[in-house]
CSV table of C-alpha atoms and ligand atoms in Angstrom, one decimal:
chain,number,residue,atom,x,y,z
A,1,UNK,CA,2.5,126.3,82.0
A,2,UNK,CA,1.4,129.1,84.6
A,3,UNK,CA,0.0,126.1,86.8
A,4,UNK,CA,3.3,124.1,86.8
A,5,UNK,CA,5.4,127.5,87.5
A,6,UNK,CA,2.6,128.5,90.6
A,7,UNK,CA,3.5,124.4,92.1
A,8,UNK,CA,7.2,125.1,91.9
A,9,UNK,CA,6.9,128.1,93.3
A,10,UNK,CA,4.4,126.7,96.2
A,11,UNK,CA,7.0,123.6,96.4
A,12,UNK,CA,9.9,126.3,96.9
A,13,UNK,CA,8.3,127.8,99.3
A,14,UNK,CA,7.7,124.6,101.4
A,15,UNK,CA,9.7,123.9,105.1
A,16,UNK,CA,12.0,120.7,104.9
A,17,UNK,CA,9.2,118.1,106.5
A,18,UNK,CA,6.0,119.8,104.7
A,19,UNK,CA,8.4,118.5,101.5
A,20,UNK,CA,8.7,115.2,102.9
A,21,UNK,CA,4.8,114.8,103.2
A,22,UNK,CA,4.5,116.0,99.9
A,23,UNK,CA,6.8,113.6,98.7
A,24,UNK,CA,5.5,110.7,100.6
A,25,UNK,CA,2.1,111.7,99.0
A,26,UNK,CA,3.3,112.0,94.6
A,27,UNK,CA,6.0,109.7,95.1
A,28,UNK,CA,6.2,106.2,92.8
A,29,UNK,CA,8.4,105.1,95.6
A,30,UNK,CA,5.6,105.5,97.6
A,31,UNK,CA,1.8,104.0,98.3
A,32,UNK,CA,-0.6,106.3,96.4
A,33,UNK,CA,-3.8,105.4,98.4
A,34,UNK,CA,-3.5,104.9,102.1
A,35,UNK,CA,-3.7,101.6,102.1
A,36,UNK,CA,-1.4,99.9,103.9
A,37,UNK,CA,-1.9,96.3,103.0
A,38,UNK,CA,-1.9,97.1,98.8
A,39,UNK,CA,1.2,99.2,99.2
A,40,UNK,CA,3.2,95.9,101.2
A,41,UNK,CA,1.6,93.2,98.7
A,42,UNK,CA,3.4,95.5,96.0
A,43,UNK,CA,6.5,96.0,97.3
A,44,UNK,CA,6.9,92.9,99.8
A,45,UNK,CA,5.5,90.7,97.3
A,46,UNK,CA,7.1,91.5,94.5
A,47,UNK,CA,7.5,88.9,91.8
A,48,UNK,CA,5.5,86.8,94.1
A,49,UNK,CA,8.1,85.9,96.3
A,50,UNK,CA,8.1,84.5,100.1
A,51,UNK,CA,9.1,86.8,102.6
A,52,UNK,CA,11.2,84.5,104.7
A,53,UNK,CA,13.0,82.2,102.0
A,54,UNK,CA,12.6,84.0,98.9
A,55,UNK,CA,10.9,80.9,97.4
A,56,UNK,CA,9.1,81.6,94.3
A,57,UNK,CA,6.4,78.8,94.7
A,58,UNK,CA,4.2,80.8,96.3
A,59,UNK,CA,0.0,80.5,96.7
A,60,UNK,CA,-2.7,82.3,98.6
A,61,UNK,CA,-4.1,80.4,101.4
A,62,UNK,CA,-7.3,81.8,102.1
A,63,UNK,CA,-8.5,85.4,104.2
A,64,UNK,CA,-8.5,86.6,107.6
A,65,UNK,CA,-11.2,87.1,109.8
A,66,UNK,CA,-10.3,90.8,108.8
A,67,UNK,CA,-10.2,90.1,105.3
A,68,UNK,CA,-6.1,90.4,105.1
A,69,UNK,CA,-5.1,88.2,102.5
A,70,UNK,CA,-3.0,85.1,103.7
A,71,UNK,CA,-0.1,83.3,101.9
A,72,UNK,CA,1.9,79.9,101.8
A,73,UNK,CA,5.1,79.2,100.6
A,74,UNK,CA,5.6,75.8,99.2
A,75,UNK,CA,9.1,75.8,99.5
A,76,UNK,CA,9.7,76.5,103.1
A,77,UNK,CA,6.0,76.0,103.9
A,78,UNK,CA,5.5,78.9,106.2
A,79,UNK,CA,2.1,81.1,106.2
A,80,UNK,CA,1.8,84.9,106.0
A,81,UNK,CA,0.6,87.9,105.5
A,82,UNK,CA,1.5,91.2,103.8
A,83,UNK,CA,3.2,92.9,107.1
A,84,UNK,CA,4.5,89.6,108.8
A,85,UNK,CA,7.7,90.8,110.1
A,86,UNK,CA,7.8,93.9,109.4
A,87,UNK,CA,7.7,96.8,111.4
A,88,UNK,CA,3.9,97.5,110.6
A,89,UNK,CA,3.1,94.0,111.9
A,90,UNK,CA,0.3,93.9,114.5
A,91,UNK,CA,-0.8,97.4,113.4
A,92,UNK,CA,-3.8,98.3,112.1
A,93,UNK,CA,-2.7,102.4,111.2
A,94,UNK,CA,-2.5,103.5,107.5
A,95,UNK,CA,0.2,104.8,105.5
A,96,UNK,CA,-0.6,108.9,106.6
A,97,UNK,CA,-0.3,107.9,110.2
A,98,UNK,CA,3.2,105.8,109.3
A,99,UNK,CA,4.4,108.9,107.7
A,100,UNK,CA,2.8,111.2,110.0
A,101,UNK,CA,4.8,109.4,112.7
A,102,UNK,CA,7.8,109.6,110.4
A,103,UNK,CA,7.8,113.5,109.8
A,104,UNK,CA,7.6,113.7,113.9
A,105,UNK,CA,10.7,111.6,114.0
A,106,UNK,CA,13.0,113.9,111.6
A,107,UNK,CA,11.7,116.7,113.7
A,108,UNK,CA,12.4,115.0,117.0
A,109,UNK,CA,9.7,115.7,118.6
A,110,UNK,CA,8.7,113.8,121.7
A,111,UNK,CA,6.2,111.3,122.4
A,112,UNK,CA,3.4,113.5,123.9
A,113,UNK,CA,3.7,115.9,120.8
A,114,UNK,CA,3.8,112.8,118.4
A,115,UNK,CA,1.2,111.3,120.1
A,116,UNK,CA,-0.9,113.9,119.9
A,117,UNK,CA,-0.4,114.5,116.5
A,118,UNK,CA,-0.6,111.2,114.8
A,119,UNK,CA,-3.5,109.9,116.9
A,120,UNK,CA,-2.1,107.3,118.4
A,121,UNK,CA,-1.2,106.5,122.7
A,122,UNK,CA,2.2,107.1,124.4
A,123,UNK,CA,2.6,103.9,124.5
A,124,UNK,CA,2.0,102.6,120.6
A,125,UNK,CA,4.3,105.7,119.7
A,126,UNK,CA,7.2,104.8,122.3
A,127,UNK,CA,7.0,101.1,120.9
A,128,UNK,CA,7.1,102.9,116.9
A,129,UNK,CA,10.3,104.7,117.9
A,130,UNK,CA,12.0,101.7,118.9
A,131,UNK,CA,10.4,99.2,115.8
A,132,UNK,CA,11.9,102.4,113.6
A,133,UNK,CA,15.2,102.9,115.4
A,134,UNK,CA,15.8,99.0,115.8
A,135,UNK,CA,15.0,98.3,112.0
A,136,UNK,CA,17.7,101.7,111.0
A,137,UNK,CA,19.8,100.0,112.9
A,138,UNK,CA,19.5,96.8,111.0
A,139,UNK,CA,19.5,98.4,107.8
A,140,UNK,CA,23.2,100.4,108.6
A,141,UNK,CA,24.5,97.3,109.2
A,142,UNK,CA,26.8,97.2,106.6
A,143,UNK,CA,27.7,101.1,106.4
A,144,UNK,CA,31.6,101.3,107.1
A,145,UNK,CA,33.3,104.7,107.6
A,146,UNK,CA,35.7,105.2,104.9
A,147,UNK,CA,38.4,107.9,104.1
A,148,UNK,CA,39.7,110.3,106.9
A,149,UNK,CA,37.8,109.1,110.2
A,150,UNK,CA,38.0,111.2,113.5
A,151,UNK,CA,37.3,109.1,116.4
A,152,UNK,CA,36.5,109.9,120.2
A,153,UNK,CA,34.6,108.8,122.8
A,154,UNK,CA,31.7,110.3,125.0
A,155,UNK,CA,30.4,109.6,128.5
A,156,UNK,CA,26.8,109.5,129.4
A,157,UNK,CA,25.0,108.7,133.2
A,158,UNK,CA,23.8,105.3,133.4
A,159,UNK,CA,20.0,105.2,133.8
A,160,UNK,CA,18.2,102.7,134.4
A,161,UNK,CA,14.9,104.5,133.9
A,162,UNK,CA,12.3,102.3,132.1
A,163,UNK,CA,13.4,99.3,134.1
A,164,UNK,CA,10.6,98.6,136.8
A,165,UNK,CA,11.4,97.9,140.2
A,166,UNK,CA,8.5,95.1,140.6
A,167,UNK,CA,10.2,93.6,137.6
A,168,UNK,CA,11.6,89.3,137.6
A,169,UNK,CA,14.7,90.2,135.5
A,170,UNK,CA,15.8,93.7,137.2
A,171,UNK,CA,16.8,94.8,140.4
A,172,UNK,CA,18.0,98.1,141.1
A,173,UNK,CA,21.7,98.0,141.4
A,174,UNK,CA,22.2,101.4,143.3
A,175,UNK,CA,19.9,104.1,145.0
A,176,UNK,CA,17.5,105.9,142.4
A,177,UNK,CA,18.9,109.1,141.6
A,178,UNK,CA,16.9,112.2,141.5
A,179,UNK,CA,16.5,112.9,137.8
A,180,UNK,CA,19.7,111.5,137.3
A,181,UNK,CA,21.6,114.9,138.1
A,182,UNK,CA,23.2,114.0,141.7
A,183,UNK,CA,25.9,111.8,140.8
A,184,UNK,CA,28.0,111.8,142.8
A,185,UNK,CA,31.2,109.7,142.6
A,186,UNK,CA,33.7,112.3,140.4
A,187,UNK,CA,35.2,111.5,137.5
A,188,UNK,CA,34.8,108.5,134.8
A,189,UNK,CA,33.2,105.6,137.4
A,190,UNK,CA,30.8,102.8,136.4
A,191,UNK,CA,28.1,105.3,136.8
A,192,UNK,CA,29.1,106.7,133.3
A,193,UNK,CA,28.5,104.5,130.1
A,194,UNK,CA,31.2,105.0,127.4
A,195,UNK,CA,30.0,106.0,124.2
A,196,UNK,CA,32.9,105.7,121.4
A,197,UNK,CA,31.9,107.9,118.2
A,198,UNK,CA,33.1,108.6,115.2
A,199,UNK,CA,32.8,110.7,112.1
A,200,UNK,CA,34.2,111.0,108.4
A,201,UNK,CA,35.0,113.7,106.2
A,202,UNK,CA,31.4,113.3,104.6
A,203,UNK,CA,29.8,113.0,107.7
A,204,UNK,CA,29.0,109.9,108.0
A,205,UNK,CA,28.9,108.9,111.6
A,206,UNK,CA,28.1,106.3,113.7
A,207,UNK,CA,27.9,105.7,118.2
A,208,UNK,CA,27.3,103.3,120.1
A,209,UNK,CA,27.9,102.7,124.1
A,210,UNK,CA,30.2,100.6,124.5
A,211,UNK,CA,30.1,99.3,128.5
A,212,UNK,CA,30.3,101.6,132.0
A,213,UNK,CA,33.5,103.3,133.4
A,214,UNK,CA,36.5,104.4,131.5
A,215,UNK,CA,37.5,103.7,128.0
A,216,UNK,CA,39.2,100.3,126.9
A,217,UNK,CA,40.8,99.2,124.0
A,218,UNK,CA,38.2,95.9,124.0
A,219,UNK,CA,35.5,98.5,124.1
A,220,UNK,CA,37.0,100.6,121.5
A,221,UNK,CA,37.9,97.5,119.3
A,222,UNK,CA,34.1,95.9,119.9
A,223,UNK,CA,32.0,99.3,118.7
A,224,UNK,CA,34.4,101.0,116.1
A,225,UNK,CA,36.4,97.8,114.6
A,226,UNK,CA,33.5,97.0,112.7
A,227,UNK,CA,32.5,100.1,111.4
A,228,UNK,CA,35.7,101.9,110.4
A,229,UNK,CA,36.8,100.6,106.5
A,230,UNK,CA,40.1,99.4,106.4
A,231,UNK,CA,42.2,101.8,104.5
A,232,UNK,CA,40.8,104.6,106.1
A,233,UNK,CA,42.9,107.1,108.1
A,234,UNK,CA,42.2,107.4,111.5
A,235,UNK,CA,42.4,111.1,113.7
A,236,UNK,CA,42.1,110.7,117.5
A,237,UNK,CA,43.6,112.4,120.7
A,238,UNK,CA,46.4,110.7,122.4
A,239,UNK,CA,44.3,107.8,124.3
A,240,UNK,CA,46.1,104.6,123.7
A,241,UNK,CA,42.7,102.3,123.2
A,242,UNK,CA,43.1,103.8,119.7
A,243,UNK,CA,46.3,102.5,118.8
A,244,UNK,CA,45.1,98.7,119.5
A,245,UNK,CA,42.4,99.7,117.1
A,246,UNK,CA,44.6,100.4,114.3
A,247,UNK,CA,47.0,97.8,114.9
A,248,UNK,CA,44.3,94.9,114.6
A,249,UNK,CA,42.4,96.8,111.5
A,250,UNK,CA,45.4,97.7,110.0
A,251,UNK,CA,44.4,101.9,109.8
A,252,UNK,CA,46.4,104.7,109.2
A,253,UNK,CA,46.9,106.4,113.0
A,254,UNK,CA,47.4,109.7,113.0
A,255,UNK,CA,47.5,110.8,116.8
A,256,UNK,CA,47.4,114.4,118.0
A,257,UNK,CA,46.9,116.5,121.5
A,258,UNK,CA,43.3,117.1,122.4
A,259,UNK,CA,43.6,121.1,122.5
A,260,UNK,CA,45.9,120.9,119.6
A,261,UNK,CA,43.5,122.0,116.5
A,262,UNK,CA,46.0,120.6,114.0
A,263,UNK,CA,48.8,118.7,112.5
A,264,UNK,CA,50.8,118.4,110.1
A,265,UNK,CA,51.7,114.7,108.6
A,266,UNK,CA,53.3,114.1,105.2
A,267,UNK,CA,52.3,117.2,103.3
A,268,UNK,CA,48.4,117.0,104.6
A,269,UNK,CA,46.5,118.6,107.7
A,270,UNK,CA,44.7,116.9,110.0
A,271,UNK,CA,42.1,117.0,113.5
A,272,UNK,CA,39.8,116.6,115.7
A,273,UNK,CA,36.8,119.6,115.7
A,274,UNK,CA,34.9,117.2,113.8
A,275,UNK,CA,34.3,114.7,116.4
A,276,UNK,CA,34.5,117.7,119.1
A,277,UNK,CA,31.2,119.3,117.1
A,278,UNK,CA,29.9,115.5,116.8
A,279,UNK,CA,30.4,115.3,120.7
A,280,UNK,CA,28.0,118.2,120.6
A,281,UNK,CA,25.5,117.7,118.7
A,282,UNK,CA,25.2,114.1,120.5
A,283,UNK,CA,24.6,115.8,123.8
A,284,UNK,CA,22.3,118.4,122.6
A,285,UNK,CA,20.0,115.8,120.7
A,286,UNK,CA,19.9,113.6,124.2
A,287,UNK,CA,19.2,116.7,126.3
A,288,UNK,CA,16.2,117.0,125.1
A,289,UNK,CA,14.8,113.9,125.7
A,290,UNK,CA,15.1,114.8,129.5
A,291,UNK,CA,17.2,111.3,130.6
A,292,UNK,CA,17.1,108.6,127.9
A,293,UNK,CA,17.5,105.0,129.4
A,294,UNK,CA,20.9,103.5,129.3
A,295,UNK,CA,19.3,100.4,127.2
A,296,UNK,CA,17.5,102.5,125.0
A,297,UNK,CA,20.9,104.9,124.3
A,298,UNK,CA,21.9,103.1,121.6
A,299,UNK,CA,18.9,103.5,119.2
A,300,UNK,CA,19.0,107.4,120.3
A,301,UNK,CA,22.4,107.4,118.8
A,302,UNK,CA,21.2,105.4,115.4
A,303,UNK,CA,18.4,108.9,115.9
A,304,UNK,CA,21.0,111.2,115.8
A,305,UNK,CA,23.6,109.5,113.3
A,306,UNK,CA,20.0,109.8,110.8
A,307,UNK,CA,19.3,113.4,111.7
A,308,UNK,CA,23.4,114.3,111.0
A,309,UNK,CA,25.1,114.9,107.7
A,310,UNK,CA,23.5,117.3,105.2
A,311,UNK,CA,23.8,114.7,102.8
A,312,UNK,CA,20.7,112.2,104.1
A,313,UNK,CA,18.5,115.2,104.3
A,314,UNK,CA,17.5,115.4,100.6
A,315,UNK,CA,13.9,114.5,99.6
A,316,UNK,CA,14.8,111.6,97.6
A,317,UNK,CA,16.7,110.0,100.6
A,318,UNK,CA,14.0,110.3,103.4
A,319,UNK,CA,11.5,108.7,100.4
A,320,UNK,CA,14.0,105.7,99.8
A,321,UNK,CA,14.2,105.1,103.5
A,322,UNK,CA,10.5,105.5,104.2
A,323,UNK,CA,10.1,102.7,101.6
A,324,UNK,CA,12.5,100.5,103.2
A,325,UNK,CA,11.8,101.3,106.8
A,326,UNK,CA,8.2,100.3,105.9
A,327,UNK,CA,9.1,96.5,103.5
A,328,UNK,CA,12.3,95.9,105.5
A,329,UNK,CA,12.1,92.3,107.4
A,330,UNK,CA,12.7,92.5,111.1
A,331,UNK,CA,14.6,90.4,113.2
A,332,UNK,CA,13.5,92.5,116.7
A,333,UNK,CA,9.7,92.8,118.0
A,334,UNK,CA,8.6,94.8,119.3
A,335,UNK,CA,7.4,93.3,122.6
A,336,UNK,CA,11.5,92.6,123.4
A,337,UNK,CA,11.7,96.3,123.4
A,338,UNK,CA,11.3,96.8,127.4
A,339,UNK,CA,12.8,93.6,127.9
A,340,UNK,CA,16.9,94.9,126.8
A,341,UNK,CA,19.1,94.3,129.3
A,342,UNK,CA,19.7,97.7,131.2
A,343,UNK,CA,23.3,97.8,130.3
A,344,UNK,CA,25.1,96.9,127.0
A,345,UNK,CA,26.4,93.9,126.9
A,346,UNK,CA,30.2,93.5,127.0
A,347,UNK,CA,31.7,91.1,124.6
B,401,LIG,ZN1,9.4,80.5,101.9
């Protein structure tokens, strides 16, 4: 019994990530060797399954050169293997470098740091981030914001950094800026993106840039229409992009000056800080990135939606999403990553 109290007491003394590891490495959720291949035939494979149809008829068809097992669906007649669209396709890491690079991710470091750590080039861990970010994306699909939802929007520069100038399918549309800091056209011009945001009582929250110069109701409409729950209650400042939005998805409005911190409506109080800290905490997690590429914004908000609301910091979430992240079918490769268009596309 002393040995069990001296583990809790070692496990209580542990930092958030050092847990994470820990879990990654006792949990049944997880692969108990570090092998990558054994730990996607168990989980990918269950019940025998295809990946891409969910046929049952399935029969092995033989080895790779590598010794990688291959399959063959009867019923839709495609081949595989284990990782075929997934995000550990073409990879040849294990499971400690997977959630190595996962543990760098919740602690936001960069890519020289993660690089450095997890053994692997600047190059293979900027193409992870955006395998990881696109698949998060993917899997949040269907999360709606539900109850009391404050909603605002955000600004960032455009930057077009990451597109190269020799490139087919880019030409620069304006003057490189130095470091992106001398813009210099005031106010809310097409050299800003418009990010709308918003964020529930729980803190569930979700961004998304929504196209260049000021705010629009078809902008508003096209990020947060899909994402707010019908029913819920929406809290904004006075902009009238918002009011379109509650009118088509049928939400509560409540409307309210921006330096006002709170109103009253039918017995209840209501406001904005939320989104205000959101706002924040948005611009603080970009900052250090040192300019993040207008095409790339929108997985760096999916980053920072992950990292906020205490709730999807517990051990047993980052587990359940490290298992998912890992079997989850993908419908983006990663060699489309650089080839986004530099601004998001307008509906
Ligand atoms: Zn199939």
């Amino acid at each position: 019994m002393s040995e069990l109290k001296d583990v809790i007491t070692s496990y209580n003394s542990l930092s958030f990530s050092d847990r994470i590891v820990f879990y990654t490495t006792i949990s049944n959720d997880m692969p108990l060797k570090d092998d990558l291949q054994s730990f996607l035939i168990e989980t990918r494979l269950d019940s025998d399954s295809c990946i891409y149809c969910k046929g049952m008829h399935v029969v092995k068809n033989g080895k790779r050169k590598d010794g990688t097992q291959r399959y063959l669906c009867r019923c839709c007649r495609r081949s595989f293997i284990p990782s075929s669209d997934s995000i550990t396709s073409r990879t040849r890491k294990s499971v400690s470098v997977w959630a190595a690079y996962l543990k760098c991710m919740l602690e936001q470091k960069t890519l020289k740091e993660t690089s450095e750590e997890c053994h692997i080039s600047m190059s293979t861990a900027f193409t992870w981030r955006h395998k990881i970010l696109d698949t998060l994306t993917e899997l949040t699909e269907r999360t709606y914001l539900t109850g009391i939802v404050e909603a605002d929007e955000t600004y960032f520069n455009v930057s077009y950094k990451g597109n190269h100038k020799r490139s087919r399918h880019f030409s620069m549309p304006r003057k490189a800026h130095r470091r992106g800091n001398d813009i210099r056209a005031k106010g809310l011009s097409s050299e800003k993106v418009c990010v709308p945001c918003a964020v529930n009582e729980t803190g569930i929250s979700y961004a998304e840039p929504g196209k260049p110069g000021k705010v629009s109701s078809e902008c508003i409409k096209r990020v947060l229409g899909k994402k707010i729950a019908p029913n819920a209650t929406l809290c904004t400042d006075r902009e009238r992009a918002y009011q379109d939005l509650a009118c088509t998805n049928e939400l509560k409005l409540i409307q309210m000056d921006t330096d006002c911190r709170t109103t009253q409506k039918g017995g209840k109080t209501y406001d904005i800080q939320r989104i205000n800290a959101y706002h924040s905490r948005l611009k603080t997690f970009i900052r250090k990135f040192h300019g993040v590429s207008t095409k790339y914004l929108g997985n760096y908000n999916v980053w920072n939606d992950l990292l906020s609301g205490n709730h999807r910091k517990t051990e047993e979430f980052i587990v359940q999403l490290w298992g998912q992240l890992l079997c989850a079918r993908i419908t983006r490769y990663g060699y489309d990553i650089p080839r986004r268009p530099p601004l998001p596309v307008t509906a």
